[in-house]
Amino acid sequence: MIAFFGGDSIPCAKFALPGSQELSDNAVKALKKHKACLLANHGVIVTGSDLEEALFLAEELEV
């Protein structure tokens, strides 16, 4: 299942304050080669080529 997300693990972006540029930068770094990342103390971000793929991946990650 993890292979769906672009590797053998799901990266965790470093903590930063909500809405901050630092949080955005950390998420971009974590998503560089993956379709999902965990935001420390915030939640998860999932991407896809379209909404259907993103929803599928989000559901897979939660199961």
Coordinates of C-alpha atoms in Angstrom, one line a residue:
M1 CA 0.0 0.0 0.0
I2 CA 2.8 2.5 0.9
A3 CA 4.1 2.1 -2.7
F4 CA 1.0 4.0 -3.9
F5 CA 2.6 7.1 -2.3
G6 CA 5.9 7.1 -4.1
G7 CA 8.2 5.1 -1.9
D8 CA 8.6 2.7 1.0
S9 CA 7.5 5.2 3.7
I10 CA 5.5 8.4 4.1
P11 CA 7.6 11.4 5.1
C12 CA 6.8 13.6 8.1
A13 CA 7.3 17.3 7.6
K14 CA 8.8 19.2 10.5
F15 CA 6.5 21.1 12.8
A16 CA 5.8 24.8 12.1
L17 CA 3.0 27.2 13.1
P18 CA -0.3 26.8 11.3
G19 CA -0.6 29.0 8.2
S20 CA 3.1 29.9 8.2
Q21 CA 5.4 30.0 5.3
E22 CA 7.7 27.6 7.2
L23 CA 4.9 25.0 7.4
S24 CA 4.3 25.4 3.6
D25 CA 8.1 25.0 2.9
N26 CA 8.3 21.9 5.1
A27 CA 5.4 20.3 3.3
V28 CA 6.8 21.0 -0.1
K29 CA 10.1 19.4 0.9
A30 CA 8.4 16.3 2.3
L31 CA 6.2 16.0 -0.8
K32 CA 9.1 16.3 -3.3
K33 CA 9.1 12.6 -4.3
H34 CA 5.9 11.4 -2.6
K35 CA 2.2 11.8 -3.0
A36 CA 1.5 12.2 0.7
C37 CA 3.1 13.5 3.9
L38 CA 2.3 13.9 7.5
L39 CA 2.5 17.4 9.0
A40 CA 3.9 17.0 12.5
N41 CA 1.1 17.9 15.0
H42 CA -1.3 18.9 12.1
G43 CA -2.4 16.1 9.9
V44 CA -1.9 14.7 6.5
I45 CA -1.6 16.1 3.0
V46 CA -2.4 13.9 0.0
T47 CA -1.9 14.8 -3.7
G48 CA -3.0 13.2 -6.9
S49 CA -3.1 13.8 -10.6
D50 CA -6.8 14.6 -10.2
L51 CA -9.4 14.7 -7.4
E52 CA -10.3 11.0 -7.8
E53 CA -6.7 9.8 -7.3
A54 CA -6.2 12.1 -4.3
L55 CA -9.4 10.8 -2.7
F56 CA -8.4 7.2 -3.4
L57 CA -5.0 7.8 -1.8
A58 CA -6.5 9.6 1.2
E59 CA -8.8 6.6 1.8
E60 CA -5.9 4.1 1.4
L61 CA -3.8 6.1 3.9
E62 CA -6.5 6.1 6.5
V63 CA -7.2 2.4 6.3

